[in-house]
Coordinates of N, CA and C in Angstrom, one line a residue:
M1 N 99.9 301.7 310.1 CA 100.9 302.6 310.6 C 100.5 303.0 312.0
A2 N 101.4 302.8 313.0 CA 101.1 303.2 314.3 C 101.7 304.6 314.5
V3 N 100.9 305.4 315.2 CA 101.3 306.8 315.6 C 101.7 306.8 317.0
R4 N 102.9 307.1 317.3 CA 103.4 307.2 318.7 C 103.2 308.6 319.2
Y5 N 103.5 308.8 320.4 CA 103.4 310.2 321.0 C 104.1 311.2 320.1
N6 N 103.4 312.2 319.8 CA 104.0 313.3 319.0 C 103.9 314.6 319.8
P7 N 105.0 315.3 319.9 CA 104.9 316.6 320.6 C 104.0 317.6 320.0
N8 N 103.6 317.3 318.8 CA 102.7 318.2 318.1 C 101.3 317.6 317.9
P9 N 100.5 317.6 319.0 CA 99.2 316.9 319.0 C 98.3 317.4 317.9
A10 N 98.4 318.6 317.3 CA 97.6 319.1 316.3 C 97.7 318.1 315.0
R11 N 98.8 317.6 314.8 CA 99.1 316.7 313.6 C 98.2 315.4 313.8
I12 N 98.2 314.9 315.0 CA 97.5 313.7 315.2 C 96.0 313.9 315.1
T13 N 95.5 315.0 315.5 CA 94.1 315.3 315.5 C 93.5 316.0 314.3
E14 N 94.3 315.9 313.2 CA 93.8 316.4 311.9 C 92.8 315.4 311.4
P15 N 91.6 315.8 311.1 CA 90.5 314.8 310.6 C 90.8 314.3 309.2
L16 N 90.4 313.1 309.0 CA 90.5 312.5 307.6 C 89.4 313.0 306.7
Y17 N 88.2 313.0 307.3 CA 87.0 313.5 306.6 C 85.9 313.7 307.6
K18 N 84.7 314.0 307.1 CA 83.6 314.4 307.9 C 82.7 313.1 308.2
V19 N 82.1 313.1 309.4 CA 81.2 312.0 309.8 C 80.2 311.7 308.7
E20 N 79.6 312.8 308.1 CA 78.6 312.6 307.1 C 79.0 311.7 305.9
E21 N 80.4 311.5 305.8 CA 80.9 310.7 304.7 C 81.0 309.2 305.1
L22 N 80.8 308.9 306.3 CA 80.8 307.5 306.7 C 79.6 306.8 306.2
E23 N 79.8 305.5 305.9 CA 78.7 304.7 305.3 C 77.6 304.5 306.4
K24 N 76.4 304.6 306.0 CA 75.3 304.4 306.9 C 74.7 303.0 306.7
S25 N 74.1 302.5 307.7 CA 73.5 301.1 307.7 C 72.4 301.0 306.6
P26 N 72.5 300.0 305.8 CA 71.4 299.7 304.8 C 70.4 298.8 305.5
L27 N 70.7 298.2 306.7 CA 69.8 297.2 307.3 C 69.0 297.8 308.4
Y28 N 69.6 298.7 309.2 CA 68.9 299.1 310.5 C 68.6 300.6 310.5
T29 N 67.5 300.9 311.1 CA 67.1 302.3 311.5 C 66.8 302.2 313.0
V30 N 67.4 303.1 313.8 CA 67.2 303.0 315.2 C 66.6 304.4 315.7
L31 N 65.6 304.2 316.6 CA 65.0 305.4 317.3 C 65.2 305.1 318.8
C32 N 65.7 306.1 319.5 CA 65.8 306.0 321.0 C 65.0 307.1 321.6
G33 N 64.0 306.8 322.4 CA 63.1 307.8 322.9 C 62.4 308.6 321.9
G34 N 62.2 307.9 320.7 CA 61.5 308.6 319.6 C 62.4 309.4 318.7
K35 N 63.6 309.5 319.0 CA 64.6 310.3 318.2 C 65.4 309.4 317.4
E36 N 65.4 309.7 316.0 CA 66.2 308.8 315.1 C 67.7 309.1 315.3
L37 N 68.5 308.0 315.5 CA 69.9 308.1 315.6 C 70.6 307.6 314.4
T38 N 71.8 308.1 314.1 CA 72.6 307.6 312.9 C 73.1 306.2 313.2
V39 N 72.9 305.3 312.3 CA 73.4 303.9 312.4 C 74.5 303.8 311.4
Y40 N 75.8 303.6 311.8 CA 76.9 303.5 310.9 C 77.1 302.0 310.5
H41 N 77.7 301.8 309.3 CA 78.0 300.5 308.8 C 79.5 300.3 308.6
T42 N 80.0 299.1 308.9 CA 81.3 298.7 308.6 C 81.2 297.3 307.8
D43 N 82.3 296.8 307.4 CA 82.2 295.5 306.7 C 81.9 294.4 307.6
S44 N 82.0 294.6 308.9 CA 81.8 293.5 309.9 C 80.5 293.6 310.7
F45 N 80.0 294.9 310.9 CA 78.9 295.1 311.8 C 78.3 296.5 311.5
D46 N 77.1 296.8 312.1 CA 76.6 298.1 312.2 C 76.5 298.5 313.6
Y47 N 76.6 299.9 313.8 CA 76.6 300.3 315.2 C 76.0 301.7 315.4
V48 N 75.4 301.9 316.6 CA 74.8 303.2 316.9 C 75.3 303.6 318.3
I49 N 75.5 304.8 318.6 CA 76.0 305.3 319.9 C 75.0 306.3 320.5
P50 N 74.1 305.8 321.3 CA 73.2 306.8 322.0 C 74.0 307.4 323.1
V51 N 74.0 308.7 323.2 CA 74.7 309.5 324.3 C 73.6 309.9 325.3
V52 N 73.8 309.6 326.5 CA 72.8 309.8 327.6 C 73.4 310.7 328.7
D53 N 72.5 311.3 329.4 CA 72.9 312.2 330.6 C 72.8 311.5 331.9
D54 N 72.1 310.4 332.0 CA 71.9 309.7 333.3 C 71.7 308.2 333.1
D55 N 71.3 307.5 334.2 CA 71.1 306.1 334.1 C 69.6 305.7 333.9
S56 N 68.8 306.6 333.4 CA 67.4 306.3 333.2 C 67.2 305.3 332.1
P57 N 66.1 304.5 332.2 CA 65.8 303.5 331.2 C 65.7 304.1 329.8
L58 N 66.0 303.3 328.8 CA 66.0 303.8 327.4 C 65.0 302.9 326.6
S59 N 64.1 303.5 325.8 CA 63.2 302.8 324.9 C 63.8 302.9 323.5
F60 N 63.8 301.8 322.8 CA 64.3 301.7 321.5 C 63.3 301.1 320.5
Q61 N 63.3 301.6 319.3 CA 62.6 300.9 318.2 C 63.7 300.7 317.1
V62 N 63.8 299.5 316.6 CA 64.7 299.2 315.5 C 63.9 298.7 314.4
K63 N 64.1 299.4 313.2 CA 63.4 298.9 312.0 C 64.5 298.2 311.1
V64 N 64.1 297.1 310.6 CA 65.0 296.2 309.8 C 64.5 296.2 308.4
S65 N 65.4 296.4 307.4 CA 65.0 296.4 306.0 C 64.8 295.1 305.4
K66 N 65.0 294.0 306.1 CA 64.7 292.7 305.5 C 63.9 291.8 306.6
D67 N 63.3 290.8 306.1 CA 62.5 289.9 307.0 C 63.4 289.2 307.9
F68 N 63.0 288.9 309.2 CA 63.7 288.1 310.1 C 62.7 287.4 311.0
Q69 N 63.1 286.3 311.7 CA 62.2 285.6 312.5 C 62.5 285.7 314.0
K70 N 63.8 285.8 314.3 CA 64.2 285.8 315.7 C 65.3 286.9 316.0
A71 N 65.1 287.5 317.2 CA 66.1 288.5 317.6 C 66.6 288.1 319.0
V72 N 68.0 288.1 319.1 CA 68.7 287.8 320.3 C 69.6 288.9 320.7
F73 N 69.6 289.3 322.0 CA 70.4 290.3 322.5 C 71.5 289.7 323.3
R74 N 72.7 290.2 323.2 CA 73.9 289.7 323.9 C 74.5 290.9 324.6
P75 N 75.1 290.8 325.8 CA 75.2 289.5 326.5 C 73.9 289.1 327.0
A76 N 73.7 287.8 327.1 CA 72.4 287.2 327.5 C 72.0 287.7 328.9
K77 N 73.0 288.0 329.8 CA 72.6 288.4 331.1 C 71.9 289.7 331.2
T78 N 71.9 290.5 330.1 CA 71.1 291.7 330.0 C 69.6 291.4 330.0
N79 N 69.2 290.2 329.6 CA 67.9 289.7 329.6 C 66.9 290.7 328.8
V80 N 67.4 291.3 327.7 CA 66.5 292.2 327.0 C 65.5 291.4 326.2
Q81 N 64.3 291.7 326.2 CA 63.2 291.1 325.5 C 62.6 292.1 324.6
A82 N 62.5 291.7 323.3 CA 62.0 292.6 322.3 C 60.6 292.2 321.9
Q83 N 59.7 293.2 321.6 CA 58.4 292.9 321.0 C 58.7 293.1 319.5
I84 N 58.3 292.1 318.7 CA 58.5 292.1 317.3 C 57.2 292.2 316.6
S85 N 57.1 293.2 315.6 CA 56.0 293.4 314.8 C 56.4 293.6 313.4
G86 N 56.3 292.6 312.6 CA 56.8 292.6 311.2 C 58.3 292.8 311.2
R87 N 58.8 293.9 310.6 CA 60.2 294.2 310.6 C 60.7 295.1 311.6
E88 N 59.9 295.3 312.7 CA 60.2 296.2 313.8 C 60.4 295.5 315.1
L89 N 61.3 296.0 315.9 CA 61.5 295.5 317.2 C 61.4 296.7 318.2
S90 N 60.7 296.5 319.3 CA 60.7 297.5 320.4 C 61.2 296.8 321.6
F91 N 62.1 297.6 322.3 CA 62.6 297.0 323.6 C 63.1 298.1 324.5
Q92 N 63.4 297.8 325.7 CA 63.8 298.8 326.7 C 65.1 298.3 327.3
L93 N 66.1 299.2 327.5 CA 67.2 298.9 328.4 C 66.9 299.5 329.7
E94 N 67.0 298.8 330.8 CA 66.7 299.3 332.1 C 67.7 300.4 332.5
K95 N 68.9 300.3 332.0 CA 69.9 301.4 332.2 C 70.8 301.4 331.0
P96 N 71.4 302.5 330.7 CA 72.3 302.5 329.5 C 73.4 301.5 329.6
S97 N 73.5 300.7 328.5 CA 74.5 299.7 328.5 C 74.9 299.4 327.0
K98 N 75.8 298.5 326.9 CA 76.3 298.1 325.5 C 75.7 296.7 325.3
V99 N 74.9 296.6 324.2 CA 74.3 295.3 323.8 C 74.5 295.1 322.3
T100 N 74.4 293.8 321.9 CA 74.5 293.5 320.5 C 73.1 292.8 320.2
L101 N 72.6 293.1 319.0 CA 71.4 292.5 318.5 C 71.8 291.6 317.3
E102 N 71.4 290.3 317.4 CA 71.6 289.4 316.3 C 70.3 288.9 315.8
L103 N 70.1 288.9 314.5 CA 68.9 288.5 313.9 C 69.1 287.1 313.3
D104 N 68.2 286.2 313.6 CA 68.2 284.8 313.1 C 69.6 284.1 313.2
G105 N 70.3 284.5 314.2 CA 71.6 283.8 314.4 C 72.7 284.2 313.4
N106 N 72.5 285.3 312.6 CA 73.4 285.7 311.6 C 74.5 286.6 312.3
L107 N 75.7 286.0 312.4 CA 76.8 286.8 313.0 C 77.5 287.7 312.0
K108 N 77.0 287.8 310.8 CA 77.5 288.7 309.8 C 76.8 290.1 309.8
T109 N 75.7 290.2 310.5 CA 74.9 291.4 310.4 C 74.5 291.9 311.8
P110 N 75.4 291.9 312.8 CA 75.0 292.3 314.1 C 74.8 293.8 314.2
L111 N 74.0 294.3 315.1 CA 73.9 295.7 315.4 C 74.4 295.9 316.8
F112 N 75.5 296.7 317.0 CA 76.0 297.1 318.3 C 75.3 298.3 318.7
I113 N 74.7 298.3 319.9 CA 74.1 299.5 320.5 C 75.1 299.8 321.7
L114 N 75.8 300.9 321.5 CA 76.9 301.3 322.5 C 76.5 302.6 323.2
C115 N 75.7 302.4 324.2 CA 75.3 303.6 325.0 C 76.5 304.1 325.8
T116 N 76.6 305.4 325.9 CA 77.7 306.1 326.6 C 77.1 307.3 327.3
K117 N 77.7 307.7 328.4 CA 77.3 308.9 329.1 C 78.0 310.1 328.6
R118 N 77.3 311.2 328.6 CA 77.9 312.5 328.1 C 78.9 312.9 329.2
V119 N 80.0 313.4 328.8 CA 81.1 313.9 329.7 C 81.3 315.4 329.3
P120 N 81.3 316.2 330.3 CA 81.6 317.6 330.0 C 83.1 317.8 329.6
K121 N 83.3 318.8 328.7 CA 84.7 319.0 328.2 C 85.5 319.7 329.3
P122 N 86.7 319.1 329.6 CA 87.6 319.7 330.6 C 88.1 321.0 330.1
E123 N 88.6 321.8 331.0 CA 89.2 323.1 330.6 C 90.5 322.9 329.8
K124 N 91.4 322.0 330.3 CA 92.6 321.7 329.6 C 92.5 320.4 328.8
V125 N 92.7 320.5 327.5 CA 92.7 319.3 326.6 C 93.9 319.3 325.8
D126 N 94.6 318.1 325.8 CA 95.8 318.0 325.0 C 95.5 317.4 323.6
Y127 N 94.5 316.5 323.6 CA 94.1 316.0 322.3 C 92.6 316.1 322.2
L128 N 92.2 316.9 321.2 CA 90.8 317.2 321.0 C 90.3 316.6 319.7
F129 N 89.3 315.7 319.7 CA 88.7 315.2 318.6 C 87.3 315.8 318.4
E130 N 87.1 316.6 317.4 CA 85.9 317.4 317.2 C 84.7 316.7 316.7
S131 N 83.6 317.1 317.1 CA 82.3 316.6 316.6 C 82.2 316.7 315.1
G132 N 81.7 315.6 314.5 CA 81.4 315.6 313.1 C 82.6 315.3 312.2
K133 N 83.7 314.9 312.9 CA 85.0 314.6 312.1 C 85.4 313.2 312.4
V134 N 86.1 312.6 311.4 CA 86.7 311.2 311.6 C 88.2 311.3 311.6
Y135 N 88.8 310.6 312.6 CA 90.2 310.6 312.8 C 90.7 309.1 312.8
N136 N 91.9 308.9 312.2 CA 92.6 307.6 312.3 C 93.9 307.9 313.0
V137 N 94.0 307.7 314.3 CA 95.3 308.0 315.0 C 96.2 306.8 315.1
G138 N 95.9 305.7 314.7 CA 96.7 304.5 314.9 C 96.9 304.3 316.4
T139 N 98.1 304.3 317.0 CA 98.3 304.2 318.4 C 98.6 305.6 319.0
L140 N 97.9 306.0 320.0 CA 98.1 307.2 320.6 C 98.6 307.0 322.1
E141 N 99.8 307.2 322.3 CA 100.3 307.0 323.7 C 100.1 308.3 324.5
V142 N 99.3 308.3 325.5 CA 99.0 309.4 326.3 C 99.9 309.4 327.6
K143 N 100.6 310.5 327.8 CA 101.4 310.6 329.0 C 100.6 311.0 330.2
A144 N 101.1 310.7 331.4 CA 100.5 311.1 332.6 C 100.2 312.6 332.6
E145 N 99.0 313.0 333.1 CA 98.6 314.4 333.2 C 98.1 314.9 331.9
E146 N 98.1 314.1 330.8 CA 97.5 314.6 329.5 C 96.0 314.2 329.5
T147 N 95.3 315.0 328.7 CA 93.8 314.7 328.6 C 93.4 314.6 327.1
V148 N 92.7 313.5 326.9 CA 92.1 313.3 325.5 C 90.6 313.5 325.7
F149 N 90.0 314.2 324.7 CA 88.6 314.5 324.8 C 88.0 314.2 323.4
L150 N 87.0 313.4 323.4 CA 86.2 313.1 322.2 C 84.9 313.8 322.3
E151 N 84.6 314.8 321.4 CA 83.3 315.4 321.5 C 82.3 314.5 320.9
E152 N 81.0 314.6 321.4 CA 80.0 313.8 320.9 C 79.8 314.0 319.4
G153 N 79.8 312.9 318.7 CA 79.7 312.9 317.2 C 81.0 312.8 316.5
S154 N 82.1 312.7 317.3 CA 83.4 312.5 316.6 C 83.6 311.0 316.5
V155 N 84.4 310.6 315.5 CA 84.8 309.1 315.3 C 86.3 309.0 315.3
V156 N 86.8 308.2 316.2 CA 88.3 308.0 316.3 C 88.6 306.5 316.1
C157 N 89.5 306.3 315.1 CA 89.9 304.9 314.9 C 91.4 304.8 315.3

């Protein structure tokens, strides 16, 4: 069901449920700068969203719950090289970016690492998606001069 522009934005931004209710990855555990991040699971992939303040390099540790032999990062132009020790990978991103980790060429279990920069909340917000909540808006047509803001930790589908 597509949701078109609604003059009552509160209706569109009513959460379906809480982020804590989303399925977590059974395969991956991710640490960024030593801090554990939540890794979410879908039927097609797992993903993690590190939120950063600047373009500084990021150090990652990924723990995998099953054995693997080879790790490949995409896009290849990122040239990310991981150190592998047992079921753990350590690697660095020279700057925050979006990369995909594939283990043993298995396209059914990728890990998407989707780094994003923190954005301060504007004073005027027409559509607010609050942290810790999950929303399914379908299609949201935003008119000129309207502002949409996703707080860190919100999930919008």
